[in-house]
Tab-separated table of C-alpha atoms in Angstrom:
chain	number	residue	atom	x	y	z
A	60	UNK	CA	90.628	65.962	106.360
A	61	UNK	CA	93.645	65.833	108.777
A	62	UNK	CA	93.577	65.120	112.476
A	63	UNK	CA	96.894	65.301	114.350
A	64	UNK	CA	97.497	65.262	118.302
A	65	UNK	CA	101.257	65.423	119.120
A	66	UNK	CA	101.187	65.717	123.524
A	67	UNK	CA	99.690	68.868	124.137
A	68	UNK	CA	99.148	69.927	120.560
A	69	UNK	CA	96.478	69.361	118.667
A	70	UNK	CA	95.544	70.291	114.285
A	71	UNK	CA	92.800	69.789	112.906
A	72	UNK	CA	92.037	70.717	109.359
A	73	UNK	CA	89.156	70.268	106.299
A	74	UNK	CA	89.533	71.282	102.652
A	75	UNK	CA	86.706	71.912	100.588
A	76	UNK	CA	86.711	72.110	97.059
A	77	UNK	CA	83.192	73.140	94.935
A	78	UNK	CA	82.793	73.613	91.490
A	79	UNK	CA	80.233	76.207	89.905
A	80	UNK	CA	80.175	75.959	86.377
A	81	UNK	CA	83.820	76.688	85.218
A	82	UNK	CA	84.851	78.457	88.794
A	83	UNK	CA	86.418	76.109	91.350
A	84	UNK	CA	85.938	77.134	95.117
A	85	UNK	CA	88.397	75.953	97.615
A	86	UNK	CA	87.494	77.099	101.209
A	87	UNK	CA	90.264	75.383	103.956
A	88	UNK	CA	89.214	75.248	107.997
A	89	UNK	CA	92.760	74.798	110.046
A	90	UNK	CA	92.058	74.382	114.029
A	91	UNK	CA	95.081	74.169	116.432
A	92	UNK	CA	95.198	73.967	119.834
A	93	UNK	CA	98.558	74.967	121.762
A	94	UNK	CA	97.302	76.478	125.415
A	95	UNK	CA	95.510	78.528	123.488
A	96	UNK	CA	93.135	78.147	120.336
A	97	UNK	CA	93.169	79.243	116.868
A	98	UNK	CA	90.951	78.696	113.994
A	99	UNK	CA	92.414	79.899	110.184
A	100	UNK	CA	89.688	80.332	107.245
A	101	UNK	CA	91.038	80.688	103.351
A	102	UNK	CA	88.685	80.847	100.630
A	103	UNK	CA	89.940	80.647	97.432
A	104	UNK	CA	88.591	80.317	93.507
A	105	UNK	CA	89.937	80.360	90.475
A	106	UNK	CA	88.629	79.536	86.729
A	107	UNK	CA	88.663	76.917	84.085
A	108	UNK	CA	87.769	79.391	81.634
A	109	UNK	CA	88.857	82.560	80.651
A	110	UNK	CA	86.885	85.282	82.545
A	111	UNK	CA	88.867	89.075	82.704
A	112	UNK	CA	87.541	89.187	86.444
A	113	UNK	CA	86.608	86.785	88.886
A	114	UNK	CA	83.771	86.976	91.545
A	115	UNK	CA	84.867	88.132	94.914
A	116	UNK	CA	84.781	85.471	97.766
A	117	UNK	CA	82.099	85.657	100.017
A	118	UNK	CA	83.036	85.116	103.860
A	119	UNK	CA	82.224	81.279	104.960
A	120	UNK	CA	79.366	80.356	106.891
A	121	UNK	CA	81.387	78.062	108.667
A	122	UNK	CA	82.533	81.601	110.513
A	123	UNK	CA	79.040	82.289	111.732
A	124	UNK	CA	78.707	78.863	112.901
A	125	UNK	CA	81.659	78.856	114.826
A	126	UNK	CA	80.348	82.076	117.056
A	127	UNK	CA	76.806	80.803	117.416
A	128	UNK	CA	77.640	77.477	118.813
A	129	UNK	CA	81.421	78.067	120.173
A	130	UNK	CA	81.521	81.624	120.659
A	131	UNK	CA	84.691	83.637	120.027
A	132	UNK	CA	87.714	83.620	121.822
A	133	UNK	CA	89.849	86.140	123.314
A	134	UNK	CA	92.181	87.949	121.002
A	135	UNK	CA	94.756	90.003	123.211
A	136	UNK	CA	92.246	91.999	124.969
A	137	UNK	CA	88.810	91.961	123.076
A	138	UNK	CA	86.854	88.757	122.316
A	139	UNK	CA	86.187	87.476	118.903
A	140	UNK	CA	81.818	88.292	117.888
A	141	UNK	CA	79.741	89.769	115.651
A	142	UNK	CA	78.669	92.426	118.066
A	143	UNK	CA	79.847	95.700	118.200
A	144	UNK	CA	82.059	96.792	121.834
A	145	UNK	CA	80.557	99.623	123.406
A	146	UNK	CA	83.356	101.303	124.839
A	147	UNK	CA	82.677	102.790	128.796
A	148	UNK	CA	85.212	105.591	130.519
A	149	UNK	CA	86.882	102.117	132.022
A	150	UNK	CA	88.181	101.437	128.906
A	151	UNK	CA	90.483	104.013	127.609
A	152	UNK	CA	93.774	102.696	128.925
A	153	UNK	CA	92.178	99.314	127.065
A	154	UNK	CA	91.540	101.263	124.090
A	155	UNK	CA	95.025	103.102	124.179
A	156	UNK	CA	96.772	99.766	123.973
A	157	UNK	CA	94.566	98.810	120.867
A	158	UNK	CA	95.130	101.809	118.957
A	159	UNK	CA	99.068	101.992	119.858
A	160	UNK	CA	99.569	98.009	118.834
A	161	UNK	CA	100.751	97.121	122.778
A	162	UNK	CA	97.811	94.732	123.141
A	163	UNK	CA	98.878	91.607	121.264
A	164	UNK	CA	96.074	91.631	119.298
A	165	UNK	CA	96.270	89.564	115.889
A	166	UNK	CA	92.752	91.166	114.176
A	167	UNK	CA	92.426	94.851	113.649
A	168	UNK	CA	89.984	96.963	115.178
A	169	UNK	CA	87.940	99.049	113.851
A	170	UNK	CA	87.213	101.942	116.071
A	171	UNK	CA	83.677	104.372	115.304
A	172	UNK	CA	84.143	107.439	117.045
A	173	UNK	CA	80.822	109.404	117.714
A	174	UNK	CA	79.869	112.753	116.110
A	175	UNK	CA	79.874	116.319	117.710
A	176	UNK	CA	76.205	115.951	117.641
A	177	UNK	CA	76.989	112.321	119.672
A	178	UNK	CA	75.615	109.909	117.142
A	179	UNK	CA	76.954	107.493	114.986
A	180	UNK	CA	77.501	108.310	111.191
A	181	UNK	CA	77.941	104.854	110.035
A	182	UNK	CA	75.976	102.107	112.262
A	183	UNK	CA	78.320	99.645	113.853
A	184	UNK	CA	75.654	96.815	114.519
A	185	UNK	CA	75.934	95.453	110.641
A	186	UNK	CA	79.165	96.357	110.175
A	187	UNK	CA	80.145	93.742	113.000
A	188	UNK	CA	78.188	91.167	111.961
A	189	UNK	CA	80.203	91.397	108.042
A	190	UNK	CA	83.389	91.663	109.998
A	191	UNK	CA	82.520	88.940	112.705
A	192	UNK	CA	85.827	86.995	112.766
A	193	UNK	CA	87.671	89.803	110.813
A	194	UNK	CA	87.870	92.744	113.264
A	195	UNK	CA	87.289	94.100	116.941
A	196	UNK	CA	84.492	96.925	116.801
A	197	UNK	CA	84.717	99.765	119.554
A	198	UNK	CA	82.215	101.850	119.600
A	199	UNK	CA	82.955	105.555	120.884
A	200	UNK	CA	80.638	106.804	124.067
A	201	UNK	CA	81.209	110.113	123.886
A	202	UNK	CA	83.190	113.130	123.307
A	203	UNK	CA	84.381	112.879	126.518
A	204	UNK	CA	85.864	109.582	125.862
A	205	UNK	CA	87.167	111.352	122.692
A	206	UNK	CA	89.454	113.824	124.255
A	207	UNK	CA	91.158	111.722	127.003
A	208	UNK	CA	91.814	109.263	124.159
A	209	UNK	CA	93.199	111.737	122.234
A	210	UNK	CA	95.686	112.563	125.211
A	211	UNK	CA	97.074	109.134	125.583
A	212	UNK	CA	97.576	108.193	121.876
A	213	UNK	CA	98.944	111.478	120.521
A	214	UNK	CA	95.841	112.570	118.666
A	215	UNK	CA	95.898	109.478	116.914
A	216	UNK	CA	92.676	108.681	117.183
A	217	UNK	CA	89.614	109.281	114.839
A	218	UNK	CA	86.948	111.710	115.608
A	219	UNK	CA	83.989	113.539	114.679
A	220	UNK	CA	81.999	110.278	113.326
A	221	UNK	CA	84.856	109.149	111.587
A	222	UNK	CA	86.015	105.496	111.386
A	223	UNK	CA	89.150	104.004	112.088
A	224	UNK	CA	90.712	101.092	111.504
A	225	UNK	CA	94.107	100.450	113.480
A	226	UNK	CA	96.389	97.249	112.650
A	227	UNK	CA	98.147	95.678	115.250
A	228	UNK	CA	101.386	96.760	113.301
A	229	UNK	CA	100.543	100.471	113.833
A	230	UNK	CA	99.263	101.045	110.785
A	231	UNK	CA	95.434	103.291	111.104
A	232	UNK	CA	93.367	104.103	107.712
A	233	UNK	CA	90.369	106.505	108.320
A	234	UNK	CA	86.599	106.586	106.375
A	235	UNK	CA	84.378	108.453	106.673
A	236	UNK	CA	81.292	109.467	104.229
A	237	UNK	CA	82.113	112.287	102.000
A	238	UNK	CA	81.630	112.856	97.756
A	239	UNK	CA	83.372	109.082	97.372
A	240	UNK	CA	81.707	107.549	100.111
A	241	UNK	CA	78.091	109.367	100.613
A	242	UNK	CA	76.204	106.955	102.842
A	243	UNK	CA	76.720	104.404	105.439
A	244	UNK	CA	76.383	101.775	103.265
A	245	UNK	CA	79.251	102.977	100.771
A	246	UNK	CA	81.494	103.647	103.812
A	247	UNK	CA	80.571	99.592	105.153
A	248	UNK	CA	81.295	98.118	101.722
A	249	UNK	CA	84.453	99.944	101.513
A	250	UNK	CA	85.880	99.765	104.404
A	251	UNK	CA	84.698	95.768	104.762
A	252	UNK	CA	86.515	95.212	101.307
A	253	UNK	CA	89.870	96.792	102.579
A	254	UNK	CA	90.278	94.776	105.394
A	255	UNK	CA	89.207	91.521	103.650
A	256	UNK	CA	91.990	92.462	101.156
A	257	UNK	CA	94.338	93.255	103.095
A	258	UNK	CA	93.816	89.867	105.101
A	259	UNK	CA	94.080	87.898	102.127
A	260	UNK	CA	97.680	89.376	101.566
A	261	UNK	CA	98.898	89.052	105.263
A	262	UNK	CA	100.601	86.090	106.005
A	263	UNK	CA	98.154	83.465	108.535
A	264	UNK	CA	99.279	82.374	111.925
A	265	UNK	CA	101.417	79.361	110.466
A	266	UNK	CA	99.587	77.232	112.890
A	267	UNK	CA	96.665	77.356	111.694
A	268	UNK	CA	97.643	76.976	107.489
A	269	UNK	CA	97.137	73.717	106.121
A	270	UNK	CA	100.259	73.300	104.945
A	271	UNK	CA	101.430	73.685	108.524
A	272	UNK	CA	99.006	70.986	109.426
A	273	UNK	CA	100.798	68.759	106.316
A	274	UNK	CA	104.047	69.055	108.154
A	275	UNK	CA	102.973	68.472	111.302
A	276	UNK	CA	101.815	65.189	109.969
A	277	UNK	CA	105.227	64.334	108.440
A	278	UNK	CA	106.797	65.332	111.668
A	279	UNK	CA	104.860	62.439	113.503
A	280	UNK	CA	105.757	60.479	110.568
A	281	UNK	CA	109.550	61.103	110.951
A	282	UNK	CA	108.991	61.003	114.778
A	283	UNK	CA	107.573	57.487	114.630
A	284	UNK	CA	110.730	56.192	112.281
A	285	UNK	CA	113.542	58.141	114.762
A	286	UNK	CA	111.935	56.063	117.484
A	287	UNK	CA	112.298	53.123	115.625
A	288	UNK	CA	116.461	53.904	115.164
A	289	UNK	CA	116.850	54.642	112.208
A	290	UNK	CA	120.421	56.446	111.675
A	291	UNK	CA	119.740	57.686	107.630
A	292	UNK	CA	115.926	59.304	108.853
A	293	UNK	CA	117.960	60.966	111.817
A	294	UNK	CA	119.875	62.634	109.037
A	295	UNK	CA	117.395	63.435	106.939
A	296	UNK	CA	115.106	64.557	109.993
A	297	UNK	CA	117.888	66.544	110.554
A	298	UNK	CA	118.733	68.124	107.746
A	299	UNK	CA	114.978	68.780	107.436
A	300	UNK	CA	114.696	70.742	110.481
A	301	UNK	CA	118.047	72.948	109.499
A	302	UNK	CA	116.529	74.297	106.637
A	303	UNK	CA	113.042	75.019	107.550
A	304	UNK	CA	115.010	76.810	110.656
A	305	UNK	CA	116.781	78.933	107.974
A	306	UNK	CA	113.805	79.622	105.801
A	307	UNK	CA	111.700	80.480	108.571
A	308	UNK	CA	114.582	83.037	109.967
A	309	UNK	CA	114.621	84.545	106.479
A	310	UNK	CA	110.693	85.018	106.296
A	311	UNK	CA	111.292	86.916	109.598
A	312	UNK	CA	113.748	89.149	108.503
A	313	UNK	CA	111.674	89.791	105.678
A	314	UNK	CA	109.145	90.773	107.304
A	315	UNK	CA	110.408	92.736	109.556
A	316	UNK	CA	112.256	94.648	106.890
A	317	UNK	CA	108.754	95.245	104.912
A	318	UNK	CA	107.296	96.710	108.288
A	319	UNK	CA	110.620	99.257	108.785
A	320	UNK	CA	109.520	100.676	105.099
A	321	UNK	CA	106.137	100.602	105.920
A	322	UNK	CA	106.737	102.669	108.760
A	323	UNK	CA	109.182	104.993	107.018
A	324	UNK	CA	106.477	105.376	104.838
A	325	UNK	CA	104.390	106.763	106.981
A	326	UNK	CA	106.960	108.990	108.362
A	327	UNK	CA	107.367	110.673	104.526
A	328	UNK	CA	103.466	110.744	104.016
A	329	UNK	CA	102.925	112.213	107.373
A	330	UNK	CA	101.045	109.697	109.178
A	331	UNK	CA	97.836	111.199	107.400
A	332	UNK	CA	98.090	114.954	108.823
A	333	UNK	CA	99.598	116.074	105.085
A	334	UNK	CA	97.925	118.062	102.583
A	335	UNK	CA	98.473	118.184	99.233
A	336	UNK	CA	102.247	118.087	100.049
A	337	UNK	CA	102.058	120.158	103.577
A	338	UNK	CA	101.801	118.558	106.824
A	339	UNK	CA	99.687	119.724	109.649
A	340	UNK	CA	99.993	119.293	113.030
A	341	UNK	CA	96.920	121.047	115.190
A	342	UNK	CA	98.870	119.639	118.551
A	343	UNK	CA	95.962	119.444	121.145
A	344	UNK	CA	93.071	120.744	119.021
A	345	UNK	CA	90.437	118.521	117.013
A	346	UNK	CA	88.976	119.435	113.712
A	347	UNK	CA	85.500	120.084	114.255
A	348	UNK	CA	84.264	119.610	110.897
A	349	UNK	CA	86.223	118.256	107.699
A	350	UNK	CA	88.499	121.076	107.124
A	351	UNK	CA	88.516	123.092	109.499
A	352	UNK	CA	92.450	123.619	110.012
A	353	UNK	CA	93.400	123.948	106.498
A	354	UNK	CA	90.802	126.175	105.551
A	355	UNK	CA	91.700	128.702	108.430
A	356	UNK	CA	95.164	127.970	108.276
A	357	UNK	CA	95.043	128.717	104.530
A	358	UNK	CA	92.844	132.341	105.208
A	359	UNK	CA	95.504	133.250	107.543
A	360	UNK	CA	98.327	133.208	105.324
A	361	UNK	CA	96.392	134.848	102.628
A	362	UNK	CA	96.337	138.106	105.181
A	363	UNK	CA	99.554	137.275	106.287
A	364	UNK	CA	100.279	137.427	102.228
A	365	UNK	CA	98.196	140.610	101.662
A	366	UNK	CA	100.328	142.833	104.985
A	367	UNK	CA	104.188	141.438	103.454
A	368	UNK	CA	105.879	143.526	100.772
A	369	UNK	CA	104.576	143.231	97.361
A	370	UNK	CA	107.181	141.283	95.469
A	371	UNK	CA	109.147	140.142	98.773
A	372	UNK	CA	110.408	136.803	99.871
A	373	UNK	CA	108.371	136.359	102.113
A	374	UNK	CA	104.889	136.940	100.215
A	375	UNK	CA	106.769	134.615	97.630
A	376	UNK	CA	106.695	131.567	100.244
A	377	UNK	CA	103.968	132.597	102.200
A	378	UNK	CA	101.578	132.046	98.437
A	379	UNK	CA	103.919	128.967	97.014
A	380	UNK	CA	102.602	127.501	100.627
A	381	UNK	CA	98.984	128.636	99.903
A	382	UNK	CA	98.868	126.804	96.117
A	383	UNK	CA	99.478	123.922	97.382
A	384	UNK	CA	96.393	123.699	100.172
A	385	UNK	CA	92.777	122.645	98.770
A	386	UNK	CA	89.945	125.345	98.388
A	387	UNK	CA	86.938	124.980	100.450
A	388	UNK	CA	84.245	127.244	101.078
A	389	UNK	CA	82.977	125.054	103.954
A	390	UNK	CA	83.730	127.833	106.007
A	391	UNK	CA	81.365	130.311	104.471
A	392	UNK	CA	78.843	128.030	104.111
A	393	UNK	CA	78.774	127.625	108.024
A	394	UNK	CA	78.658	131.576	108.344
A	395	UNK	CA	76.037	131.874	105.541
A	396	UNK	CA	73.441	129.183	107.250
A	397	UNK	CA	74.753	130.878	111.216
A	398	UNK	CA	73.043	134.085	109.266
A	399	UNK	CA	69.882	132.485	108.350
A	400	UNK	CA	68.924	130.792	111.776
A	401	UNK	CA	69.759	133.924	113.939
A	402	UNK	CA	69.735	137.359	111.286
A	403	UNK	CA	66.469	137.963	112.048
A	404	UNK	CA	66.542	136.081	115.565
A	405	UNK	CA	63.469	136.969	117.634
A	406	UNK	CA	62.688	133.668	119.540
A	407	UNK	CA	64.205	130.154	119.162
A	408	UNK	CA	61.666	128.464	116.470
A	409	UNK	CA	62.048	125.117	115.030
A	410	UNK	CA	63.644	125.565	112.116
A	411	UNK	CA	66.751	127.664	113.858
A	412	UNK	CA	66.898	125.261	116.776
A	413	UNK	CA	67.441	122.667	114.045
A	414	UNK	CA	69.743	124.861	111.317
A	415	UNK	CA	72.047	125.109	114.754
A	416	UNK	CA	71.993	122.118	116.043
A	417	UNK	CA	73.217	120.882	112.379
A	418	UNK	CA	75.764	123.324	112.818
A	419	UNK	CA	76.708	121.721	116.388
A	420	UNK	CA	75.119	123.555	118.835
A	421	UNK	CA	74.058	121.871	122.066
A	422	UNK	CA	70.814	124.029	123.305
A	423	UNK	CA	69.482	124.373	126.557
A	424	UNK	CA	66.756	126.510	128.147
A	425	UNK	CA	69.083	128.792	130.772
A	426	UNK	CA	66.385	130.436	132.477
A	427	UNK	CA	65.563	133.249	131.342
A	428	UNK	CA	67.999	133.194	128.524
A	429	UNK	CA	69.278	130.039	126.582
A	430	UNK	CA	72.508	128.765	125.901
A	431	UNK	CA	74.503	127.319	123.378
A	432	UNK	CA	77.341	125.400	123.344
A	433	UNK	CA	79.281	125.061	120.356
A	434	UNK	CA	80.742	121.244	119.585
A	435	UNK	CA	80.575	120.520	123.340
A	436	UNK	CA	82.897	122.669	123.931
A	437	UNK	CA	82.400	124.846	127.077
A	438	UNK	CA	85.100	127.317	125.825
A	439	UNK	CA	83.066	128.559	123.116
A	440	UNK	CA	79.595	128.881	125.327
A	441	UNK	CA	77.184	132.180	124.018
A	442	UNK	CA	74.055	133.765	125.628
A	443	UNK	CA	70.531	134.229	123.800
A	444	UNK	CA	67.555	135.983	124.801
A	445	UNK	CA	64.458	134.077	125.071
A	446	UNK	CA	62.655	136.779	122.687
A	447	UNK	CA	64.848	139.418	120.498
A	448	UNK	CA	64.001	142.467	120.042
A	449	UNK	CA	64.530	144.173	116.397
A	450	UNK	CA	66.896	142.580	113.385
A	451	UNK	CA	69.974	144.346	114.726
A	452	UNK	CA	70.363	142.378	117.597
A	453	UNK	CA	70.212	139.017	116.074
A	454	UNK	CA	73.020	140.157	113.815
A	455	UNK	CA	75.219	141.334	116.837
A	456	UNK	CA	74.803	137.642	117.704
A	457	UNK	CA	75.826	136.221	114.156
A	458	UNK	CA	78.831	138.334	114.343
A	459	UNK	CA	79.886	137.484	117.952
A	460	UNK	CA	79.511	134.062	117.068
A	461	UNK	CA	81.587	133.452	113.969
A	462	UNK	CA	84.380	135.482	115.131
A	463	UNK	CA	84.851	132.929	117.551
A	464	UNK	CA	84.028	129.939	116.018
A	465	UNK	CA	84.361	130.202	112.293
């Protein structure tokens, strides 16, 4: 254990080591307080024996202790717990700053945007408890919320019950459960075993590393020997201080290099908008389901294809453009289950409210008709009677419909 208090400065830091059979566990707890107040935790193993792969770390309880009896601190803007944020309209210029890395944040966040439906795919309540001390979690309102965010960070944000995570570099990964990821749970344990990783590999406040808390100590060491006027420590003190000055300025620069590639990186792969080798931009428009762009971006340019000149340029560049974009029949799929609620559409029963609510229809009794609202959306808004008559009109419907939506 080392204690040191240097004026306004104070380090405190434990180290300790376990053994497990032929694993060794070394967890290290660095406190400093300068103004503010920082807490580091490192756990670390490593074998005795030869083993192809070693068990992961678990988090240390020490962490949980810490907010139960301390309570977290305030990181930039957003306080250190295990509880998830829920966001209010109040906080989207708080949010912007999050997302766009202007809020001097040192943890990420991890932002859970709500689904057109306005629920939550993936539950943020145990997500920040196993990322209490790790990350921020910001929990999306609304879709209203959605699209003014959207304004302010240039469409940067997730959406549709996706989940973000945005670094306070810039950098933004997305999840969201799909074939890879098919529940909540799959989504959690990846997404929790990204950002562990990728805090392992970042380099700690140097405050709050124990080797930071070693030099301090031989600081006060050399302190205590200047005072007592000794000309060969001065020299050595200063020599000491020259290079760790140099060092340190090197570290910087190469970091800061690693963090230009990084974001030229991102510039080549398209900030996450490419496809297969094309980018996409939709400008102001959202994707309402995984998809959505490409897919009618893709049937465009195959009818675009179809009215060029056999055997002309343009068809040539117009289908090289095409191979390259995935295949989906998400799009049918919609149609084909829009066909089944309403084909035969007489009256609104249970199993068509439902089929179009999946779809994401808001419904609502309009008097004598009702109305549905597609993805909250008011621009695509469409008229039902109460009670159809014959099979012909609830076709009229299924056709006026997915001309305008799918």
């Amino acid at each position: 254990m080392l204690m040191i208090r240097s004026g306004e400065q104070e380090t405190a830091a434990v180290r300790y080591i376990a053994r497990d059979g032929s694993l060794e566990w070394t967890t290290t707890v660095v406190f400093s307080r300068n103004g503010d107040s920082w807490v580091g935790l490192r756990t670390a193993r490593e074998s005795y024996s030869a083993q192809l792969k070693l068990p992961a770390a678990l988090k240390p309880h020490v962490v949980k202790t810490i907010l139960n009896n301390l309570k977290g601190g305030l990181d930039g803007e957003s306080y250190v717990s295990d509880k998830p944020v829920l966001l209010g309209l109040n906080d989207v210029n708080m949010t912007t700053r999050l997302m766009n890395g202007d809020a001097d944040n040192y943890l990420p966040i991890v932002y859970m945007s709500c689904s057109f439906t306005g629920d939550h795919p993936v539950d943020p309540a145990p997500l920040a408890r196993v990322l209490a001390g790790m990350a921020h979690i910001l929990v999306e309102p609304d879709r209203e919320f959605s699209r003014m965010l959207q304004i302010n960070v240039g469409s940067r944000n997730v959406y549709g019950g996706r989940v973000g995570v945005y670094w306070p570099n810039g950098e933004r990964s997305v999840y969201f459960i799909n074939d890879q990821m098919p529940s909540d749970g799959a989504v959690r344990k990846t997404l929790c075993g990204d950002i562990r990783t990728a805090l392992l590999n970042r380099r700690s406040l140097s405050r709050i590393t124990w080797s930071q808390a070693e030099a301090q100590i031989a600081r006060k060491a050399f302190n205590t020997l200047r005072a007592a006027g000794s000309d060969n420590i001065e020299e050595y003190v200063a020599a000491f201080d020259s290079e760790i000055a140099i060092r340190e300025s090197q570290l910087g620069e190469a970091e800061a290099e690693i963090q230009r590639l990084k974001s030229q990186l991102r510039t080549v792969d398209g900030g996450g908008g490419s496809q297969k080798g094309v980018r996409l931009d939709t400008g102001g428009e959202q994707s309402y389901f995984d998809g959505e762009v490409t897919e009618t971006l893709r049937d465009a340019l195959i009818r675009a294809s179809e009215n060029e000149q056999d055997g002309g340029r343009r068809q040539h560049l117009i289908q090289s453009i095409v191979s390259l974009m995935p295949v989906s029949d998400s799009m049918k799929h919609r149609r084909d289950v829009l066909k089944n609620a309403l084909g035969q559409y007489k009256s609104m029963t249970r199993d068509a409210r439902k089929a179009l609510e999946d779809l994401g229809f808001a419904i609502t009794d309009d008097g004598k008709h009702i109305k549905l609202v597609y993805m909250q959306d008011g621009r695509y808004t469409f008229i039902l009677p109460k009670t159809g008559g014959d099979g012909r009109g609830g076709m009229n419907s299924v056709s006026d419909i997915a001309k305008r939506v799918y």
